[in-house]
mmCIF file with all atom_site columns, C-alpha atoms in Angstrom:
data_model
loop_
_atom_site.group_PDB
_atom_site.id
_atom_site.type_symbol
_atom_site.label_atom_id
_atom_site.label_alt_id
_atom_site.label_comp_id
_atom_site.label_asym_id
_atom_site.label_entity_id
_atom_site.label_seq_id
_atom_site.pdbx_PDB_ins_code
_atom_site.Cartn_x
_atom_site.Cartn_y
_atom_site.Cartn_z
_atom_site.occupancy
_atom_site.B_iso_or_equiv
_atom_site.pdbx_formal_charge
_atom_site.auth_seq_id
_atom_site.auth_comp_id
_atom_site.auth_asym_id
_atom_site.auth_atom_id
_atom_site.pdbx_PDB_model_num
ATOM 1   C CA . LYS U 1 1   ? 98.944  78.049 -115.030 1.00 78.00 ? 25  LYS U CA 1
ATOM 2   C CA . VAL U 1 2   ? 99.068  76.370 -111.145 1.00 80.00 ? 26  VAL U CA 1
ATOM 3   C CA . THR U 1 3   ? 102.533 75.466 -110.586 1.00 78.00 ? 27  THR U CA 1
ATOM 4   C CA . ALA U 1 4   ? 102.587 73.104 -107.947 1.00 73.00 ? 28  ALA U CA 1
ATOM 5   C CA . GLY U 1 5   ? 103.693 73.704 -104.866 1.00 74.00 ? 29  GLY U CA 1
ATOM 6   C CA . GLU U 1 6   ? 103.303 77.111 -104.970 1.00 86.00 ? 30  GLU U CA 1
ATOM 7   C CA . ILE U 1 7   ? 100.814 79.590 -103.886 1.00 89.00 ? 31  ILE U CA 1
ATOM 8   C CA . HIS U 1 8   ? 99.220  81.151 -106.059 1.00 90.00 ? 32  HIS U CA 1
ATOM 9   C CA . GLY U 1 9   ? 96.858  84.393 -105.660 1.00 92.00 ? 33  GLY U CA 1
ATOM 10  C CA . CYS U 1 10  ? 94.259  86.668 -107.081 1.00 91.00 ? 34  CYS U CA 1
ATOM 11  C CA . PHE U 1 11  ? 91.935  89.635 -106.339 1.00 92.00 ? 35  PHE U CA 1
ATOM 12  C CA . ALA U 1 12  ? 88.563  90.057 -106.463 1.00 90.00 ? 36  ALA U CA 1
ATOM 13  C CA . VAL U 1 13  ? 87.894  93.510 -107.872 1.00 89.00 ? 37  VAL U CA 1
ATOM 14  C CA . LEU U 1 14  ? 83.552  94.420 -107.781 1.00 84.00 ? 38  LEU U CA 1
ATOM 15  C CA . ASP U 1 15  ? 82.524  97.755 -109.402 1.00 84.00 ? 39  ASP U CA 1
ATOM 16  C CA . GLY U 1 16  ? 86.392  98.685 -110.065 1.00 89.00 ? 40  GLY U CA 1
ATOM 17  C CA . ALA U 1 17  ? 86.678  98.192 -106.222 1.00 87.00 ? 41  ALA U CA 1
ATOM 18  C CA . ASP U 1 18  ? 88.715  96.164 -104.853 1.00 91.00 ? 42  ASP U CA 1
ATOM 19  C CA . ALA U 1 19  ? 86.461  92.957 -102.545 1.00 92.00 ? 43  ALA U CA 1
ATOM 20  C CA . GLY U 1 20  ? 88.589  90.638 -101.262 1.00 94.00 ? 44  GLY U CA 1
ATOM 21  C CA . PHE U 1 21  ? 91.284  88.131 -102.497 1.00 95.00 ? 45  PHE U CA 1
ATOM 22  C CA . ALA U 1 22  ? 92.185  84.607 -102.403 1.00 95.00 ? 46  ALA U CA 1
ATOM 23  C CA . LEU U 1 23  ? 95.431  82.203 -102.346 1.00 94.00 ? 47  LEU U CA 1
ATOM 24  C CA . TYR U 1 24  ? 95.316  78.676 -103.760 1.00 95.00 ? 48  TYR U CA 1
ATOM 25  C CA . ALA U 1 25  ? 97.317  76.599 -104.400 1.00 93.00 ? 49  ALA U CA 1
ATOM 26  C CA . ALA U 1 26  ? 97.954  72.735 -106.170 1.00 92.00 ? 50  ALA U CA 1
ATOM 27  C CA . ASP U 1 27  ? 99.217  70.255 -102.932 1.00 92.00 ? 51  ASP U CA 1
ATOM 28  C CA . THR U 1 28  ? 102.475 68.418 -103.153 1.00 88.00 ? 52  THR U CA 1
ATOM 29  C CA . PRO U 1 29  ? 105.063 66.486 -101.320 1.00 87.00 ? 53  PRO U CA 1
ATOM 30  C CA . ALA U 1 30  ? 106.825 69.773 -101.388 1.00 83.00 ? 54  ALA U CA 1
ATOM 31  C CA . PHE U 1 31  ? 104.136 72.405 -100.444 1.00 83.00 ? 55  PHE U CA 1
ATOM 32  C CA . PRO U 1 32  ? 104.833 73.846 -97.360  1.00 81.00 ? 56  PRO U CA 1
ATOM 33  C CA . PHE U 1 33  ? 100.979 73.318 -96.266  1.00 83.00 ? 57  PHE U CA 1
ATOM 34  C CA . SER U 1 34  ? 100.726 70.156 -97.652  1.00 88.00 ? 58  SER U CA 1
ATOM 35  C CA . GLN U 1 35  ? 97.588  68.211 -95.846  1.00 90.00 ? 59  GLN U CA 1
ATOM 36  C CA . LEU U 1 36  ? 96.166  65.969 -99.441  1.00 93.00 ? 60  LEU U CA 1
ATOM 37  C CA . PRO U 1 37  ? 99.298  65.893 -102.680 1.00 92.00 ? 61  PRO U CA 1
ATOM 38  C CA . GLY U 1 38  ? 97.569  65.391 -105.605 1.00 92.00 ? 62  GLY U CA 1
ATOM 39  C CA . TYR U 1 39  ? 94.691  67.769 -104.556 1.00 95.00 ? 63  TYR U CA 1
ATOM 40  C CA . GLY U 1 40  ? 94.477  71.676 -104.956 1.00 94.00 ? 64  GLY U CA 1
ATOM 41  C CA . THR U 1 41  ? 93.724  73.750 -101.804 1.00 95.00 ? 65  THR U CA 1
ATOM 42  C CA . ILE U 1 42  ? 92.303  77.205 -100.673 1.00 96.00 ? 66  ILE U CA 1
ATOM 43  C CA . VAL U 1 43  ? 94.722  78.699 -98.235  1.00 93.00 ? 67  VAL U CA 1
ATOM 44  C CA . GLU U 1 44  ? 92.577  81.853 -97.614  1.00 94.00 ? 68  GLU U CA 1
ATOM 45  C CA . ILE U 1 45  ? 89.829  83.487 -98.803  1.00 95.00 ? 69  ILE U CA 1
ATOM 46  C CA . GLY U 1 46  ? 88.690  87.237 -97.553  1.00 94.00 ? 70  GLY U CA 1
ATOM 47  C CA . LEU U 1 47  ? 85.743  89.523 -98.487  1.00 93.00 ? 71  LEU U CA 1
ATOM 48  C CA . LEU U 1 48  ? 85.497  93.411 -97.398  1.00 93.00 ? 72  LEU U CA 1
ATOM 49  C CA . PRO U 1 49  ? 82.657  93.563 -95.371  1.00 93.00 ? 73  PRO U CA 1
ATOM 50  C CA . ALA U 1 50  ? 80.296  95.167 -97.824  1.00 90.00 ? 74  ALA U CA 1
ATOM 51  C CA . TYR U 1 51  ? 80.680  92.077 -100.467 1.00 89.00 ? 75  TYR U CA 1
ATOM 52  C CA . ARG U 1 52  ? 80.440  89.534 -97.643  1.00 89.00 ? 76  ARG U CA 1
ATOM 53  C CA . GLY U 1 53  ? 76.642  87.438 -97.695  1.00 89.00 ? 77  GLY U CA 1
ATOM 54  C CA . THR U 1 54  ? 76.470  89.018 -101.053 1.00 90.00 ? 78  THR U CA 1
ATOM 55  C CA . GLY U 1 55  ? 76.990  85.746 -102.924 1.00 90.00 ? 79  GLY U CA 1
ATOM 56  C CA . GLN U 1 56  ? 80.744  87.264 -104.668 1.00 91.00 ? 80  GLN U CA 1
ATOM 57  C CA . GLY U 1 57  ? 82.484  85.038 -102.003 1.00 92.00 ? 81  GLY U CA 1
ATOM 58  C CA . LYS U 1 58  ? 81.096  81.628 -102.859 1.00 94.00 ? 82  LYS U CA 1
ATOM 59  C CA . ALA U 1 59  ? 80.828  82.787 -106.732 1.00 93.00 ? 83  ALA U CA 1
ATOM 60  C CA . LEU U 1 60  ? 85.787  84.101 -106.127 1.00 93.00 ? 84  LEU U CA 1
ATOM 61  C CA . VAL U 1 61  ? 85.119  80.082 -104.783 1.00 96.00 ? 85  VAL U CA 1
ATOM 62  C CA . ALA U 1 62  ? 84.238  78.615 -107.836 1.00 95.00 ? 86  ALA U CA 1
ATOM 63  C CA . PHE U 1 63  ? 86.384  80.747 -109.680 1.00 94.00 ? 87  PHE U CA 1
ATOM 64  C CA . LEU U 1 64  ? 89.570  79.056 -108.019 1.00 95.00 ? 88  LEU U CA 1
ATOM 65  C CA . GLU U 1 65  ? 87.958  75.724 -108.791 1.00 97.00 ? 89  GLU U CA 1
ATOM 66  C CA . THR U 1 66  ? 87.540  76.225 -112.159 1.00 95.00 ? 90  THR U CA 1
ATOM 67  C CA . CYS U 1 67  ? 91.151  77.455 -112.766 1.00 93.00 ? 91  CYS U CA 1
ATOM 68  C CA . LEU U 1 68  ? 92.663  74.562 -110.427 1.00 94.00 ? 92  LEU U CA 1
ATOM 69  C CA . ARG U 1 69  ? 90.288  72.289 -112.686 1.00 95.00 ? 93  ARG U CA 1
ATOM 70  C CA . ARG U 1 70  ? 92.103  73.716 -115.811 1.00 94.00 ? 94  ARG U CA 1
ATOM 71  C CA . ASN U 1 71  ? 95.326  72.462 -114.289 1.00 90.00 ? 95  ASN U CA 1
ATOM 72  C CA . GLY U 1 72  ? 93.291  69.024 -114.174 1.00 93.00 ? 96  GLY U CA 1
ATOM 73  C CA . ILE U 1 73  ? 92.699  68.790 -110.798 1.00 94.00 ? 97  ILE U CA 1
ATOM 74  C CA . THR U 1 74  ? 89.466  67.720 -109.843 1.00 97.00 ? 98  THR U CA 1
ATOM 75  C CA . ARG U 1 75  ? 89.327  67.706 -106.078 1.00 97.00 ? 99  ARG U CA 1
ATOM 76  C CA . CYS U 1 76  ? 89.638  69.831 -103.647 1.00 97.00 ? 100 CYS U CA 1
ATOM 77  C CA . TYR U 1 77  ? 90.249  71.121 -99.788  1.00 97.00 ? 101 TYR U CA 1
ATOM 78  C CA . VAL U 1 78  ? 90.605  73.494 -96.982  1.00 97.00 ? 102 VAL U CA 1
ATOM 79  C CA . THR U 1 79  ? 91.026  74.049 -93.476  1.00 95.00 ? 103 THR U CA 1
ATOM 80  C CA . ALA U 1 80  ? 88.225  76.333 -91.252  1.00 92.00 ? 104 ALA U CA 1
ATOM 81  C CA . TYR U 1 81  ? 86.424  76.104 -88.232  1.00 88.00 ? 105 TYR U CA 1
ATOM 82  C CA . GLY U 1 82  ? 83.272  78.245 -86.892  1.00 88.00 ? 106 GLY U CA 1
ATOM 83  C CA . PRO U 1 83  ? 81.072  80.331 -89.054  1.00 87.00 ? 107 PRO U CA 1
ATOM 84  C CA . ALA U 1 84  ? 83.621  79.649 -92.253  1.00 93.00 ? 108 ALA U CA 1
ATOM 85  C CA . GLU U 1 85  ? 82.561  76.023 -92.245  1.00 95.00 ? 109 GLU U CA 1
ATOM 86  C CA . THR U 1 86  ? 79.018  76.959 -92.758  1.00 95.00 ? 110 THR U CA 1
ATOM 87  C CA . PHE U 1 87  ? 80.505  79.150 -95.393  1.00 95.00 ? 111 PHE U CA 1
ATOM 88  C CA . TRP U 1 88  ? 82.169  75.928 -97.012  1.00 97.00 ? 112 TRP U CA 1
ATOM 89  C CA . SER U 1 89  ? 79.505  73.618 -96.458  1.00 97.00 ? 113 SER U CA 1
ATOM 90  C CA . HIS U 1 90  ? 77.318  76.218 -98.967  1.00 96.00 ? 114 HIS U CA 1
ATOM 91  C CA . CYS U 1 91  ? 80.339  75.671 -101.304 1.00 97.00 ? 115 CYS U CA 1
ATOM 92  C CA . GLY U 1 92  ? 80.393  71.711 -101.560 1.00 98.00 ? 116 GLY U CA 1
ATOM 93  C CA . TYR U 1 93  ? 82.524  71.074 -99.079  1.00 98.00 ? 117 TYR U CA 1
ATOM 94  C CA . VAL U 1 94  ? 82.455  68.349 -96.377  1.00 98.00 ? 118 VAL U CA 1
ATOM 95  C CA . LYS U 1 95  ? 84.273  67.242 -93.473  1.00 96.00 ? 119 LYS U CA 1
ATOM 96  C CA . ASN U 1 96  ? 86.480  63.991 -94.175  1.00 94.00 ? 120 ASN U CA 1
ATOM 97  C CA . GLY U 1 97  ? 86.523  63.005 -90.645  1.00 94.00 ? 121 GLY U CA 1
ATOM 98  C CA . SER U 1 98  ? 90.008  64.499 -90.200  1.00 94.00 ? 122 SER U CA 1
ATOM 99  C CA . THR U 1 99  ? 92.980  67.614 -88.743  1.00 94.00 ? 123 THR U CA 1
ATOM 100 C CA . GLY U 1 100 ? 95.039  69.375 -91.013  1.00 91.00 ? 124 GLY U CA 1
ATOM 101 C CA . THR U 1 101 ? 98.363  70.047 -89.229  1.00 88.00 ? 125 THR U CA 1
ATOM 102 C CA . ASN U 1 102 ? 97.118  73.299 -87.936  1.00 89.00 ? 126 ASN U CA 1
ATOM 103 C CA . GLY U 1 103 ? 94.308  71.619 -85.914  1.00 92.00 ? 127 GLY U CA 1
ATOM 104 C CA . LEU U 1 104 ? 91.708  72.671 -87.959  1.00 94.00 ? 128 LEU U CA 1
ATOM 105 C CA . PRO U 1 105 ? 89.353  70.255 -89.700  1.00 95.00 ? 129 PRO U CA 1
ATOM 106 C CA . ILE U 1 106 ? 90.093  69.183 -93.113  1.00 96.00 ? 130 ILE U CA 1
ATOM 107 C CA . MET U 1 107 ? 86.598  69.850 -96.034  1.00 97.00 ? 131 MET U CA 1
ATOM 108 C CA . MET U 1 108 ? 86.740  68.410 -99.497  1.00 97.00 ? 132 MET U CA 1
ATOM 109 C CA . LYS U 1 109 ? 84.793  68.685 -102.460 1.00 98.00 ? 133 LYS U CA 1
ATOM 110 C CA . ARG U 1 110 ? 85.470  67.121 -105.624 1.00 97.00 ? 134 ARG U CA 1
ATOM 111 C CA . ILE U 1 111 ? 85.101  69.721 -108.553 1.00 97.00 ? 135 ILE U CA 1
#
């Protein structure tokens, strides 16, 4: 269960080996990194180099989106720059024209 205002995490394990991790949350006004209350957010995602470019990152994002949807969240956002923007674009996220408090572009998706 995704608890509003708390960061949740998961590890990606592939073929019995650690492959990466992700942090995600339901954004509320009380959320420490609040950008868009009412949205879900993927705060961080990382894969070990051996798993990059294999589709595992997109699969991990899809899993996180499913977790958020199961909790009634229908929209998600990320803040990203550089090569990460390309990754998020491939996952269906688009810039909304604004920047987060961290100065990075906000990218959104209906999930």
